[in-house]
Structure formats: C-alpha cells, structure tokens
Backbone as CSV, one residue per row, in Angstrom:
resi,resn,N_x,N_y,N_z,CA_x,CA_y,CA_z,C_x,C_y,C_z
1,UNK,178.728,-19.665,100.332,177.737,-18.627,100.533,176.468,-18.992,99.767
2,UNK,175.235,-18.525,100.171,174.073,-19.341,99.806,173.678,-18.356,98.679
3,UNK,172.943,-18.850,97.546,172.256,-17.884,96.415,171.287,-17.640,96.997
4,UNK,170.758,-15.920,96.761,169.256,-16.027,97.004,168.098,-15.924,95.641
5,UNK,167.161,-16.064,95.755,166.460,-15.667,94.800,165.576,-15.207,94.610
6,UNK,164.623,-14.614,94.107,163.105,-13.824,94.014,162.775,-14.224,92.675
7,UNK,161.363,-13.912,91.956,161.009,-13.897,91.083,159.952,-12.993,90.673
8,UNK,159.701,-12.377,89.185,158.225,-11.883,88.680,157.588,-12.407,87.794
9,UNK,156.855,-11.835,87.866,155.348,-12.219,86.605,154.970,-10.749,86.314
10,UNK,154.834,-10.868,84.761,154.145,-9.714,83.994,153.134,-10.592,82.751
11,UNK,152.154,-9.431,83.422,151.059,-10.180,82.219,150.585,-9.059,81.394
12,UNK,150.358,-8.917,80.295,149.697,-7.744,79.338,151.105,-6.720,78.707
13,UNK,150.836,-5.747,78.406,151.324,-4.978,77.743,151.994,-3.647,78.915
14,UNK,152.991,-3.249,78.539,153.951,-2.264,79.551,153.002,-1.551,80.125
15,UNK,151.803,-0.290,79.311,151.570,-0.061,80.396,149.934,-0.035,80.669
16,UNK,149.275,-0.925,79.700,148.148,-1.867,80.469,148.454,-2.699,81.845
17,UNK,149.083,-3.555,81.654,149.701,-5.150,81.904,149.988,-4.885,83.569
18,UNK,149.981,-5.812,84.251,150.049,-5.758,85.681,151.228,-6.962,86.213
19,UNK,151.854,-6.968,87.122,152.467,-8.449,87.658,152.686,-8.455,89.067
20,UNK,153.550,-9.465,89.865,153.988,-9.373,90.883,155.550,-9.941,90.789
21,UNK,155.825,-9.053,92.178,157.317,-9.769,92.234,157.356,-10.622,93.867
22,UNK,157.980,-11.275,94.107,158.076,-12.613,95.318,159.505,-12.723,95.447
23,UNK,159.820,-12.270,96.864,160.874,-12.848,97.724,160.801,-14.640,97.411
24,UNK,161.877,-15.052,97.451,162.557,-16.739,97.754,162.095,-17.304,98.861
25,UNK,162.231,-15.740,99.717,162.269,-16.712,101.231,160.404,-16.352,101.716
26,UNK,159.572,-15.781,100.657,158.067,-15.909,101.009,157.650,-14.976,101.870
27,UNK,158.564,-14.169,102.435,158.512,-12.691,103.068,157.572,-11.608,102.785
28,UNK,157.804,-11.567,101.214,157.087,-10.358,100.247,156.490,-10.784,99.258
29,UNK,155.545,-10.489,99.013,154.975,-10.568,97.711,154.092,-8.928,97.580
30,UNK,154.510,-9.127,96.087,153.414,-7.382,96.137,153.216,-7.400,94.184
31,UNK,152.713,-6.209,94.531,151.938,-6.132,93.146,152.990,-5.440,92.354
32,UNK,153.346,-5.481,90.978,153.596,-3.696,90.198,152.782,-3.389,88.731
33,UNK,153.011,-2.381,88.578,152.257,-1.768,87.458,152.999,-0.654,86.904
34,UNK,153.128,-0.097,85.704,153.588,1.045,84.794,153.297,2.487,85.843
35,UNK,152.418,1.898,86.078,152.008,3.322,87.063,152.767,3.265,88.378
36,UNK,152.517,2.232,89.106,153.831,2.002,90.469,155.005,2.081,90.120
37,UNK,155.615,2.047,88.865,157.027,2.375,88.550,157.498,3.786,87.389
38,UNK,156.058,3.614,87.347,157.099,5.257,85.617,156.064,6.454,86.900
39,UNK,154.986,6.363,87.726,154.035,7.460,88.469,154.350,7.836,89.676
40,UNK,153.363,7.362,89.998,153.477,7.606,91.536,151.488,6.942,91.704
41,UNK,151.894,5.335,91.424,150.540,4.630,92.024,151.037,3.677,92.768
42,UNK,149.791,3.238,93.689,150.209,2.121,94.805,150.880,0.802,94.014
43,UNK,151.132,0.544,95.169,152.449,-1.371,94.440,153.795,-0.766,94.265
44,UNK,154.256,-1.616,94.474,156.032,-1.638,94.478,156.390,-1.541,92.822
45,UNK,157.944,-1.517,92.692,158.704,-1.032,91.676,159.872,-2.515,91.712
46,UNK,160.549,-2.321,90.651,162.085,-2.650,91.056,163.012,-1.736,91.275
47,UNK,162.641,-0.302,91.678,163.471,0.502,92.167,163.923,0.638,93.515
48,UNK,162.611,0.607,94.214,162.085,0.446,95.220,162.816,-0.628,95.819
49,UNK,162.742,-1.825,95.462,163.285,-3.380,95.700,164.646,-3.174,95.882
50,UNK,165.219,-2.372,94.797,166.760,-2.510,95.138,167.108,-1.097,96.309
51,UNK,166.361,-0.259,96.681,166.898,0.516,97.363,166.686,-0.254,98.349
52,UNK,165.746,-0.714,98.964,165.710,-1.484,100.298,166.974,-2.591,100.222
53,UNK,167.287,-3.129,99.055,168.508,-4.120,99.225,169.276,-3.385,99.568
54,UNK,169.750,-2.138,98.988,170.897,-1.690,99.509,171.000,-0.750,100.696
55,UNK,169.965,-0.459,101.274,170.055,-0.211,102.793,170.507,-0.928,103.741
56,UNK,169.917,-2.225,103.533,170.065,-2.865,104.541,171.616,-3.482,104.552
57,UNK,172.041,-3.960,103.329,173.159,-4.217,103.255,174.398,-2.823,103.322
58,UNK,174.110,-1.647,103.403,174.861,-0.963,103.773,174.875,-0.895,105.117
59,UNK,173.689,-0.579,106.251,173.556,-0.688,106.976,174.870,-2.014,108.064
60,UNK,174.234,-3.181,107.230,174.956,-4.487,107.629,176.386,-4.516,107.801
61,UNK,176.855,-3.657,106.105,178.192,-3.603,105.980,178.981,-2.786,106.737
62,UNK,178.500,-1.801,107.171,179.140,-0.053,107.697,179.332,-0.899,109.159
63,UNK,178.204,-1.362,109.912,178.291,-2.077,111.484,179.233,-3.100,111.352
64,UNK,179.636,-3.819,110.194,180.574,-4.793,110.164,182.023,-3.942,110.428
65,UNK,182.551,-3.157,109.475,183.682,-2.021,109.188,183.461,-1.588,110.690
66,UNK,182.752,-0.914,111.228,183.229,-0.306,112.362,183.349,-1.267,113.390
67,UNK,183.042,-2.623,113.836,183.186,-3.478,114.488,184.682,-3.792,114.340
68,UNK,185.494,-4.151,113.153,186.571,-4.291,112.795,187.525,-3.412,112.859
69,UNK,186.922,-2.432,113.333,187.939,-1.206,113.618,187.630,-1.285,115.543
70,UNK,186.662,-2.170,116.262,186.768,-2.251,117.094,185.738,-1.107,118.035
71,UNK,184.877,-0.665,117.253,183.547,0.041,117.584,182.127,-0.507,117.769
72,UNK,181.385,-0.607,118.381,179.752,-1.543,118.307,178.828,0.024,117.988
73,UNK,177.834,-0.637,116.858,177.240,0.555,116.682,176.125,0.596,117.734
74,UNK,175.336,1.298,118.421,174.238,1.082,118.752,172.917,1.014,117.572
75,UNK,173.416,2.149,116.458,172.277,1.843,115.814,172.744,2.310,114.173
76,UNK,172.513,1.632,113.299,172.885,1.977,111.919,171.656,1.782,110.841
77,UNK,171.255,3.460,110.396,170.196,3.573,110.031,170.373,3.627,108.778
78,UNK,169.990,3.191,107.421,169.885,4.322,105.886,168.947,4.113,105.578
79,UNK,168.799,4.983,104.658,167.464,4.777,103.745,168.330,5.119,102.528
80,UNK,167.695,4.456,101.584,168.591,4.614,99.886,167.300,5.394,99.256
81,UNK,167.641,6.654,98.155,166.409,6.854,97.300,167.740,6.469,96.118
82,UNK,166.560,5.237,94.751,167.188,4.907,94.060,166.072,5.847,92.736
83,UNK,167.066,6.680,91.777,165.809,7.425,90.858,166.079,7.193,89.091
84,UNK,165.286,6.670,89.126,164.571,6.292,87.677,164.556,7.288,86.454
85,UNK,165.153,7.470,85.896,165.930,8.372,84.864,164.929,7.974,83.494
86,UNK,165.148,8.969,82.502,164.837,8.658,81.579,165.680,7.673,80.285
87,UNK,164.909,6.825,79.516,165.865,5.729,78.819,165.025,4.591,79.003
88,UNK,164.048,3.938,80.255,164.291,4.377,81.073,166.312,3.357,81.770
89,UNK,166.442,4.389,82.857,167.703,3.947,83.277,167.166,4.221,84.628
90,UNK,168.436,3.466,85.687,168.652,3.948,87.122,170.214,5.271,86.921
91,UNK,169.859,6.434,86.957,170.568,7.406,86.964,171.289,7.778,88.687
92,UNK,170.898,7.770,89.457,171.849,7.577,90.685,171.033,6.810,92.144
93,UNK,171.803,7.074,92.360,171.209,6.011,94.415,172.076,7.587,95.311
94,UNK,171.382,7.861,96.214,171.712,8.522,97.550,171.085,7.510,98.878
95,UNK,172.324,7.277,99.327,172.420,6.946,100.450,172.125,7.899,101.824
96,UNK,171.670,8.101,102.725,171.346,8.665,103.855,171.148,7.748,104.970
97,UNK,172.510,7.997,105.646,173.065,7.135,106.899,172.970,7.667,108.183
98,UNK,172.089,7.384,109.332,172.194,8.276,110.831,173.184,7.208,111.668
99,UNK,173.766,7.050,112.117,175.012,6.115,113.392,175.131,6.434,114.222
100,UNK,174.629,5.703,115.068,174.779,6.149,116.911,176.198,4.906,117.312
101,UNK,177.467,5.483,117.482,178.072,4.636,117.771,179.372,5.263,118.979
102,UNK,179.204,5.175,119.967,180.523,5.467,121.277,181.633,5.274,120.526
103,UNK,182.294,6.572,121.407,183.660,6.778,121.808,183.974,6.844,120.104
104,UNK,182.741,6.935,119.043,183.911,7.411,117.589,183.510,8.968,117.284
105,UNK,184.541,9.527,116.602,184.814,11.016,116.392,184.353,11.053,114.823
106,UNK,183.856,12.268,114.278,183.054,12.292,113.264,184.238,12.152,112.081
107,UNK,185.466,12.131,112.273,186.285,12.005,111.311,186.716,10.555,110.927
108,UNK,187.080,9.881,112.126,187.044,8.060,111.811,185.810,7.841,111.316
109,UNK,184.394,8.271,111.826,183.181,7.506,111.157,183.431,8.140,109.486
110,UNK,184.123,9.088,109.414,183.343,9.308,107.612,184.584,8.136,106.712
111,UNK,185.817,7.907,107.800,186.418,6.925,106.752,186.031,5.554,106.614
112,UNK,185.271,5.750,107.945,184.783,4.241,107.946,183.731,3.863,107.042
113,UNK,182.770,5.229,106.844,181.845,5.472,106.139,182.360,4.808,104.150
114,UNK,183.139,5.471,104.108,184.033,5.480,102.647,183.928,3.573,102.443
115,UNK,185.004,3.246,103.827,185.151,2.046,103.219,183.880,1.060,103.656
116,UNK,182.720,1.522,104.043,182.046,0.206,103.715,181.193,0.728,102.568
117,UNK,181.349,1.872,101.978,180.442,2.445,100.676,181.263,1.800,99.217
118,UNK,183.269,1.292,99.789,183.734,1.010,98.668,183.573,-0.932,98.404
119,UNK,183.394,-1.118,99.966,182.601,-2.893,100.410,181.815,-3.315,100.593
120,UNK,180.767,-2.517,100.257,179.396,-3.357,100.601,178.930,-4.073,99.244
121,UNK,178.340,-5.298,99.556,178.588,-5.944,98.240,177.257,-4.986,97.035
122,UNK,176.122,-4.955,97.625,175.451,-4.249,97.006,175.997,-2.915,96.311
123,UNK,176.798,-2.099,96.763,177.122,-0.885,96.636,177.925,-1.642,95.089
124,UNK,178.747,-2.649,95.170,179.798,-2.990,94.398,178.796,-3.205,93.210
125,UNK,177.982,-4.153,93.419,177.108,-4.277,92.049,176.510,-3.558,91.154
126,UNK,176.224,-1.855,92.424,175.606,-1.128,91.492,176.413,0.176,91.161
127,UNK,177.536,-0.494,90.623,179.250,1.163,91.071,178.951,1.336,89.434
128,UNK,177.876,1.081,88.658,177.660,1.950,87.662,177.052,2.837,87.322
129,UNK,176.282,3.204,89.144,175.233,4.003,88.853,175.819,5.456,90.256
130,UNK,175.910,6.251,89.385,176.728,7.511,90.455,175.405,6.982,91.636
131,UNK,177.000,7.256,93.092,176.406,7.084,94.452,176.932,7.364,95.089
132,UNK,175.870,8.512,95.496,176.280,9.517,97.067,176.152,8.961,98.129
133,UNK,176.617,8.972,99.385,176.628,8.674,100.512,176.388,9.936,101.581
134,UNK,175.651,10.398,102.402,175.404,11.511,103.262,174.962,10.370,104.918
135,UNK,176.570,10.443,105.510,176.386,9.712,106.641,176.525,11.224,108.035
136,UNK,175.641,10.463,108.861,175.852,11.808,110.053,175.941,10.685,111.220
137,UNK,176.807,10.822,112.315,176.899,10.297,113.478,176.357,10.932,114.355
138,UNK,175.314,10.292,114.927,174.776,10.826,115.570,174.741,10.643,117.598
C-alpha cells in the first residue's frame, strides 16, 4: 500500500505568523493563519483537512461494506464537522451520511453503517476523538 504525504510551513509567531499546507500529490495548496483556525477567517485549518479526509474515506469505506454485502450504492454522501475544543484539542467529529442505495431497508443500511464507522481506516485513527455518525438512506 502506497504512503501518502502532505506538508506545512509556518513562519512567525502563533498568532502573528502565517503558513501553508500542500497535498503530495500537488492538488491543494492553501494558506492558514491563527485566525483561519482559532476564528472564523479565510484559509484553511488542519481541522478542516482532516474532516475532508474523513469524508471521503468514509464515504469510500461505507460503498465498499455495502458492496460486500452485495448492494451498489448509487450515491454516498458525508460531510464530517471536525470541532476544535479548547486546550486547544479536537473534542469530537460528526459524521452526516445521505445513501441512495436499491433494494436496502433502513435497518441493514444502519448496520452496515456501524461497520464501516468501526472500518474505515480514518475513523480508526481518530477512535480517540468521540464520533457520531447520523446516516439517512435516502
């Protein structure tokens, strides 16, 4: 399995100081600042960064699980809000999942739901930080 990697730069003082962070694969690059991560100013976070990781890889994982149970999703949506606690810490992640997927009943999707929330590798990395899951089949 391949490593991936990203990197940042911080220059100045926490919350003078400015940097960027960069995808591996040259995708993203963006700005952050004290203010894009402790406020609410433009530029990205690393909060931000990891909720989009773990969308997509839930997303990825949940269509994998129900494939293996022999279901095709048409469409597997989340959005993660990941929130920034004081300390500072990451204090929890909510997941919010929509699934358009045939012929499944809302009771197989929530177990299916369970087990790709207990397999997704992202989910696994961050099982120290309480995480809700709110999936709806839609």
């Amino acid at each position: 399995m391949p490593t991936r990697t990203s990197s940042a730069v911080w220059n100045g003082d926490l919350k003078g100081g400015a940097g960027t962070v960069a995808l591996g694969s040259g995708v993203f690059e963006g700005p952050y600042t004290y203010v894009s991560r402790f406020e609410d100013g433009s530029g990205t976070n690393p909060e931000e960064l990891i909720a989009a990781a773990h969308a997509g890889c839930f997303s990825m994982f949940l269509a994998n699980v129900l494939a293996g149970a022999g279901f095709t999703a048409d469409s597997v949506r989340t959005s993660a809000a990941v929130t920034l606690g004081a300390g500072p810490k990451i204090t929890g992640i909510a997941l919010t999942v929509e699934a358009s997927v045939p012929n499944l009943d809302a009771d197989a999707f929530a177990g299916h739901v369970e087990t790709a929330k207990a397999g997704c590798p992202v989910s696994a990395a961050l099982s120290a930080v309480p995480m809700t899951v709110d999936a709806t089949l839609v």
